[in-house]
PDB file of C-alpha atoms in Angstrom:
ATOM      1  CA  MET A   1    -159.128  47.567 122.692  1.00 45.00           C
ATOM      2  CA  LYS A   2    -156.706  45.073 121.058  1.00 46.00           C
ATOM      3  CA  SER A   3    -157.372  44.120 117.550  1.00 48.00           C
ATOM      4  CA  ARG A   4    -157.191  40.536 116.520  1.00 51.00           C
ATOM      5  CA  ILE A   5    -155.864  39.237 113.282  1.00 51.00           C
ATOM      6  CA  SER A   6    -157.228  35.936 112.141  1.00 57.00           C
ATOM      7  CA  ILE A   7    -154.950  33.283 110.620  1.00 58.00           C
ATOM      8  CA  PRO A   8    -156.643  33.412 107.290  1.00 54.00           C
ATOM      9  CA  ALA A   9    -156.092  37.253 107.079  1.00 52.00           C
ATOM     10  CA  LEU A  10    -152.574  36.871 108.248  1.00 49.00           C
ATOM     11  CA  LEU A  11    -152.014  34.121 105.641  1.00 52.00           C
ATOM     12  CA  GLY A  12    -153.608  36.303 102.992  1.00 59.00           C
ATOM     13  CA  ALA A  13    -151.445  39.179 103.866  1.00 54.00           C
ATOM     14  CA  SER A  14    -148.384  37.128 103.741  1.00 60.00           C
ATOM     15  CA  LEU A  15    -149.278  35.647 100.372  1.00 54.00           C
ATOM     16  CA  LEU A  16    -150.033  39.116  99.165  1.00 55.00           C
ATOM     17  CA  GLY A  17    -146.580  40.306 100.308  1.00 57.00           C
ATOM     18  CA  LEU A  18    -144.985  37.368  98.530  1.00 53.00           C
ATOM     19  CA  VAL A  19    -146.879  38.320  95.254  1.00 51.00           C
ATOM     20  CA  VAL A  20    -146.084  42.008  95.508  1.00 50.00           C
ATOM     21  CA  SER A  21    -142.405  41.281  96.307  1.00 51.00           C
ATOM     22  CA  ALA A  22    -142.212  38.827  93.563  1.00 47.00           C
ATOM     23  CA  ALA A  23    -143.137  41.376  90.866  1.00 47.00           C
ATOM     24  CA  ALA A  24    -139.562  40.915  89.437  1.00 46.00           C
ATOM     25  CA  ALA A  25    -139.358  37.226  89.968  1.00 63.00           C
ATOM     26  CA  GLU A  26    -141.694  34.346  89.361  1.00 79.00           C
ATOM     27  CA  VAL A  27    -143.046  32.930  92.609  1.00 86.00           C
ATOM     28  CA  LYS A  28    -144.012  29.243  92.516  1.00 89.00           C
ATOM     29  CA  ILE A  29    -146.627  27.959  94.942  1.00 91.00           C
ATOM     30  CA  ALA A  30    -147.857  24.359  95.173  1.00 92.00           C
ATOM     31  CA  VAL A  31    -150.234  22.305  97.369  1.00 91.00           C
ATOM     32  CA  VAL A  32    -150.142  18.789  98.616  1.00 93.00           C
ATOM     33  CA  ASN A  33    -152.768  16.459 100.223  1.00 91.00           C
ATOM     34  CA  PRO A  34    -151.182  14.478 102.894  1.00 91.00           C
ATOM     35  CA  GLN A  35    -154.312  12.399 103.543  1.00 91.00           C
ATOM     36  CA  GLN A  36    -154.372  11.322  99.865  1.00 92.00           C
ATOM     37  CA  ILE A  37    -150.648  10.461 100.138  1.00 94.00           C
ATOM     38  CA  LEU A  38    -151.523   8.250 103.155  1.00 94.00           C
ATOM     39  CA  ASP A  39    -154.329   6.647 101.274  1.00 95.00           C
ATOM     40  CA  ASP A  40    -152.551   6.050  97.981  1.00 95.00           C
ATOM     41  CA  THR A  41    -148.975   5.117  98.756  1.00 96.00           C
ATOM     42  CA  LYS A  42    -147.720   1.640  99.565  1.00 95.00           C
ATOM     43  CA  LYS A  43    -146.274   2.630 102.815  1.00 94.00           C
ATOM     44  CA  GLY A  44    -149.326   4.555 103.766  1.00 95.00           C
ATOM     45  CA  LYS A  45    -151.697   1.688 103.003  1.00 95.00           C
ATOM     46  CA  LYS A  46    -149.356  -0.614 105.139  1.00 95.00           C
ATOM     47  CA  ILE A  47    -149.587   1.771 108.012  1.00 95.00           C
ATOM     48  CA  LYS A  48    -153.409   2.049 107.665  1.00 95.00           C
ATOM     49  CA  GLN A  49    -153.681  -1.732 107.687  1.00 96.00           C
ATOM     50  CA  MET A  50    -151.329  -2.151 110.689  1.00 95.00           C
ATOM     51  CA  LEU A  51    -153.314   0.435 112.536  1.00 94.00           C
ATOM     52  CA  ALA A  52    -156.636  -1.197 111.717  1.00 94.00           C
ATOM     53  CA  GLU A  53    -155.339  -4.486 112.915  1.00 94.00           C
ATOM     54  CA  TYR A  54    -154.039  -2.946 116.075  1.00 92.00           C
ATOM     55  CA  VAL A  55    -157.372  -1.319 116.693  1.00 92.00           C
ATOM     56  CA  GLU A  56    -159.249  -4.431 115.995  1.00 93.00           C
ATOM     57  CA  THR A  57    -157.359  -6.597 118.481  1.00 90.00           C
ATOM     58  CA  ARG A  58    -157.945  -4.028 121.231  1.00 87.00           C
ATOM     59  CA  GLN A  59    -161.686  -3.832 120.184  1.00 90.00           C
ATOM     60  CA  ARG A  60    -162.081  -7.475 120.630  1.00 88.00           C
ATOM     61  CA  ALA A  61    -160.619  -7.243 124.197  1.00 83.00           C
ATOM     62  CA  ILE A  62    -163.132  -4.455 124.945  1.00 88.00           C
ATOM     63  CA  GLN A  63    -165.942  -6.482 123.465  1.00 89.00           C
ATOM     64  CA  SER A  64    -165.255  -9.460 125.698  1.00 86.00           C
ATOM     65  CA  GLU A  65    -165.241  -7.253 128.796  1.00 86.00           C
ATOM     66  CA  GLU A  66    -168.420  -5.468 127.603  1.00 89.00           C
ATOM     67  CA  ALA A  67    -170.165  -8.967 127.219  1.00 89.00           C
ATOM     68  CA  GLU A  68    -169.103  -9.827 130.691  1.00 87.00           C
ATOM     69  CA  LEU A  69    -170.730  -6.484 132.036  1.00 87.00           C
ATOM     70  CA  LYS A  70    -173.848  -7.211 130.248  1.00 88.00           C
ATOM     71  CA  LYS A  71    -174.042 -10.676 131.719  1.00 87.00           C
ATOM     72  CA  LEU A  72    -173.451  -9.332 135.135  1.00 82.00           C
ATOM     73  CA  GLU A  73    -176.146  -6.751 134.685  1.00 84.00           C
ATOM     74  CA  ALA A  74    -178.636  -9.358 133.427  1.00 85.00           C
ATOM     75  CA  GLU A  75    -177.854 -11.650 136.342  1.00 80.00           C
ATOM     76  CA  ARG A  76    -178.332  -8.805 138.891  1.00 77.00           C
ATOM     77  CA  VAL A  77    -181.612  -7.833 137.369  1.00 78.00           C
ATOM     78  CA  SER A  78    -182.911 -11.382 137.085  1.00 79.00           C
ATOM     79  CA  GLN A  79    -182.050 -12.090 140.713  1.00 76.00           C
ATOM     80  CA  GLU A  80    -183.248  -8.782 142.099  1.00 73.00           C
ATOM     81  CA  SER A  81    -186.459 -10.031 143.306  1.00 72.00           C
ATOM     82  CA  VAL A  82    -185.130 -13.232 145.035  1.00 72.00           C
ATOM     83  CA  SER A  83    -181.984 -11.813 146.548  1.00 72.00           C
ATOM     84  CA  SER A  84    -181.591 -10.413 149.960  1.00 79.00           C
ATOM     85  CA  ALA A  85    -180.707  -6.639 150.472  1.00 78.00           C
ATOM     86  CA  SER A  86    -177.073  -7.472 151.321  1.00 81.00           C
ATOM     87  CA  ALA A  87    -176.828  -9.729 148.166  1.00 78.00           C
ATOM     88  CA  LYS A  88    -178.245  -6.940 145.995  1.00 78.00           C
ATOM     89  CA  GLN A  89    -175.892  -4.452 147.394  1.00 82.00           C
ATOM     90  CA  GLU A  90    -172.860  -6.933 146.927  1.00 83.00           C
ATOM     91  CA  LYS A  91    -173.918  -7.566 143.282  1.00 81.00           C
ATOM     92  CA  GLU A  92    -174.289  -3.871 142.684  1.00 84.00           C
ATOM     93  CA  LYS A  93    -170.886  -3.212 144.127  1.00 87.00           C
ATOM     94  CA  VAL A  94    -169.210  -5.804 142.033  1.00 84.00           C
ATOM     95  CA  PHE A  95    -171.076  -4.467 138.994  1.00 84.00           C
ATOM     96  CA  GLU A  96    -169.897  -0.880 139.672  1.00 88.00           C
ATOM     97  CA  GLN A  97    -166.250  -1.975 140.206  1.00 90.00           C
ATOM     98  CA  LYS A  98    -166.292  -3.989 136.980  1.00 87.00           C
ATOM     99  CA  LEU A  99    -167.807  -1.088 135.105  1.00 89.00           C
ATOM    100  CA  ALA A 100    -165.256   1.514 136.523  1.00 92.00           C
ATOM    101  CA  ALA A 101    -162.430  -0.997 135.550  1.00 90.00           C
ATOM    102  CA  TYR A 102    -163.915  -1.263 131.972  1.00 89.00           C
ATOM    103  CA  GLN A 103    -164.164   2.532 131.669  1.00 92.00           C
ATOM    104  CA  ARG A 104    -160.509   2.852 132.864  1.00 93.00           C
ATOM    105  CA  ARG A 105    -159.483   0.067 130.281  1.00 90.00           C
ATOM    106  CA  LEU A 106    -161.330   1.948 127.547  1.00 91.00           C
ATOM    107  CA  GLN A 107    -159.297   5.097 128.374  1.00 93.00           C
ATOM    108  CA  GLU A 108    -156.037   3.201 128.464  1.00 93.00           C
ATOM    109  CA  LEU A 109    -156.679   1.499 125.149  1.00 90.00           C
ATOM    110  CA  ASP A 110    -157.685   4.797 123.621  1.00 92.00           C
ATOM    111  CA  GLY A 111    -154.407   6.312 124.915  1.00 93.00           C
ATOM    112  CA  GLU A 112    -152.474   3.314 123.430  1.00 92.00           C
ATOM    113  CA  VAL A 113    -154.177   3.623 120.055  1.00 92.00           C
ATOM    114  CA  GLN A 114    -153.449   7.305 119.870  1.00 93.00           C
ATOM    115  CA  ALA A 115    -149.822   6.713 120.769  1.00 94.00           C
ATOM    116  CA  LYS A 116    -149.506   3.993 118.124  1.00 93.00           C
ATOM    117  CA  LYS A 117    -150.933   6.265 115.480  1.00 93.00           C
ATOM    118  CA  ARG A 118    -148.545   9.037 116.476  1.00 94.00           C
ATOM    119  CA  GLU A 119    -145.618   6.544 116.313  1.00 92.00           C
ATOM    120  CA  ALA A 120    -146.673   4.977 112.964  1.00 90.00           C
ATOM    121  CA  LEU A 121    -147.441   8.294 111.317  1.00 93.00           C
ATOM    122  CA  GLY A 122    -144.497  10.334 112.805  1.00 92.00           C
ATOM    123  CA  ALA A 123    -141.846   8.683 110.455  1.00 88.00           C
ATOM    124  CA  PHE A 124    -144.252   8.729 107.556  1.00 93.00           C
ATOM    125  CA  THR A 125    -145.011  12.412 108.051  1.00 94.00           C
ATOM    126  CA  LYS A 126    -141.243  13.164 108.116  1.00 94.00           C
ATOM    127  CA  ALA A 127    -140.923  11.123 104.806  1.00 93.00           C
ATOM    128  CA  ILE A 128    -143.710  13.159 103.232  1.00 94.00           C
ATOM    129  CA  GLU A 129    -141.993  16.444 104.259  1.00 95.00           C
ATOM    130  CA  GLN A 130    -138.661  15.370 102.848  1.00 95.00           C
ATOM    131  CA  ALA A 131    -140.270  14.263  99.549  1.00 95.00           C
ATOM    132  CA  VAL A 132    -142.122  17.530  99.405  1.00 95.00           C
ATOM    133  CA  GLN A 133    -138.831  19.527 100.244  1.00 95.00           C
ATOM    134  CA  GLN A 134    -136.940  17.689  97.574  1.00 95.00           C
ATOM    135  CA  ILE A 135    -139.507  18.293  94.882  1.00 94.00           C
ATOM    136  CA  ALA A 136    -139.879  21.976  95.917  1.00 94.00           C
ATOM    137  CA  GLU A 137    -136.169  22.535  95.894  1.00 94.00           C
ATOM    138  CA  ASN A 138    -135.723  20.764  92.430  1.00 94.00           C
ATOM    139  CA  GLU A 139    -138.550  22.922  90.978  1.00 92.00           C
ATOM    140  CA  ASN A 140    -137.904  26.260  92.625  1.00 93.00           C
ATOM    141  CA  ILE A 141    -141.206  26.185  94.454  1.00 92.00           C
ATOM    142  CA  VAL A 142    -141.001  28.727  97.313  1.00 93.00           C
ATOM    143  CA  LEU A 143    -144.341  27.840  99.157  1.00 91.00           C
ATOM    144  CA  VAL A 144    -146.120  24.418  99.498  1.00 92.00           C
ATOM    145  CA  LEU A 145    -149.437  24.476 101.344  1.00 89.00           C
ATOM    146  CA  GLU A 146    -151.285  21.667 102.843  1.00 89.00           C
ATOM    147  CA  LYS A 147    -154.517  20.970 101.111  1.00 86.00           C
ATOM    148  CA  GLY A 148    -157.173  18.909 103.004  1.00 76.00           C
ATOM    149  CA  GLY A 149    -160.205  17.400 101.684  1.00 65.00           C
ATOM    150  CA  SER A 150    -163.605  19.183 102.193  1.00 62.00           C
ATOM    151  CA  ARG A 151    -163.277  19.287 105.952  1.00 60.00           C
ATOM    152  CA  ALA A 152    -163.834  22.341 108.121  1.00 56.00           C
ATOM    153  CA  GLY A 153    -160.852  24.585 108.519  1.00 57.00           C
ATOM    154  CA  THR A 154    -159.277  23.926 105.194  1.00 63.00           C
ATOM    155  CA  LEU A 155    -157.486  26.951 103.988  1.00 73.00           C
ATOM    156  CA  ILE A 156    -157.086  25.829 100.304  1.00 73.00           C
ATOM    157  CA  LEU A 157    -160.560  25.930  98.710  1.00 67.00           C
ATOM    158  CA  TYR A 158    -159.340  25.721  95.127  1.00 73.00           C
ATOM    159  CA  ASN A 159    -156.191  25.285  93.219  1.00 74.00           C
ATOM    160  CA  GLN A 160    -155.230  24.398  89.643  1.00 77.00           C
ATOM    161  CA  ASP A 161    -154.295  20.759  89.166  1.00 77.00           C
ATOM    162  CA  SER A 162    -150.869  21.944  87.928  1.00 82.00           C
ATOM    163  CA  LEU A 163    -150.033  23.261  91.416  1.00 85.00           C
ATOM    164  CA  ASP A 164    -150.739  19.902  93.156  1.00 89.00           C
ATOM    165  CA  LEU A 165    -147.685  17.996  94.109  1.00 92.00           C
ATOM    166  CA  THR A 166    -149.606  15.060  95.612  1.00 92.00           C
ATOM    167  CA  GLY A 167    -149.201  12.695  92.735  1.00 92.00           C
ATOM    168  CA  ARG A 168    -145.446  13.306  92.443  1.00 93.00           C
ATOM    169  CA  VAL A 169    -144.846  12.918  96.172  1.00 95.00           C
ATOM    170  CA  ILE A 170    -146.718   9.516  96.028  1.00 94.00           C
ATOM    171  CA  LYS A 171    -144.504   8.444  93.127  1.00 94.00           C
ATOM    172  CA  ALA A 172    -141.374   9.651  94.998  1.00 93.00           C
ATOM    173  CA  LEU A 173    -142.384   7.749  98.221  1.00 93.00           C
ATOM    174  CA  ASP A 174    -143.376   4.600  96.420  1.00 93.00           C
ATOM    175  CA  SER A 175    -140.019   4.491  94.392  1.00 91.00           C
ATOM    176  CA  LYS A 176    -138.065   4.990  97.672  1.00 82.00           C
ATOM    177  CA  GLY A 177    -139.904   2.094  99.252  1.00 65.00           C
ATOM    178  CA  GLU A 178    -138.940  -0.213  96.400  1.00 52.00           C
ATOM    179  CA  GLN A 179    -135.306   0.626  96.723  1.00 46.00           C
TER     180      GLN A 179
END
């Protein structure tokens, strides 16, 4: 039977190895919260605003198609008692085609939104990584871990405020944006 090692156990063992091997030297570890950086930097706020506007324009297009579907459904139901069987079938067929087209459009727009998010956040993520790397190199920090909020799967449950580089990364990114 194969034994499985969990990621937290592996991370803990790795950190323990760092601490043990660092008996002669000081090991500096830090954390950074990328979501807070996105929320608090000028560039991050611009990205979030741009993405919100992008989603909003797509949402308006979907809402108009949705309203058209509701109108067709209401017409179909209201004329059901006075329409012939062939007319009912035709209206049902038209409605189903429009519904299928609407659902495809929803999937396409979701794909577009996800691609836009990846595109917009890709360069910003690289900028965060560069700023973190610069700070870590300047301060001889050997390990920087990502600290999320209180979401499930977060590995960092607690850290001293002095270990958190988030504020310094925000300042570094904002100062680069002004130059």
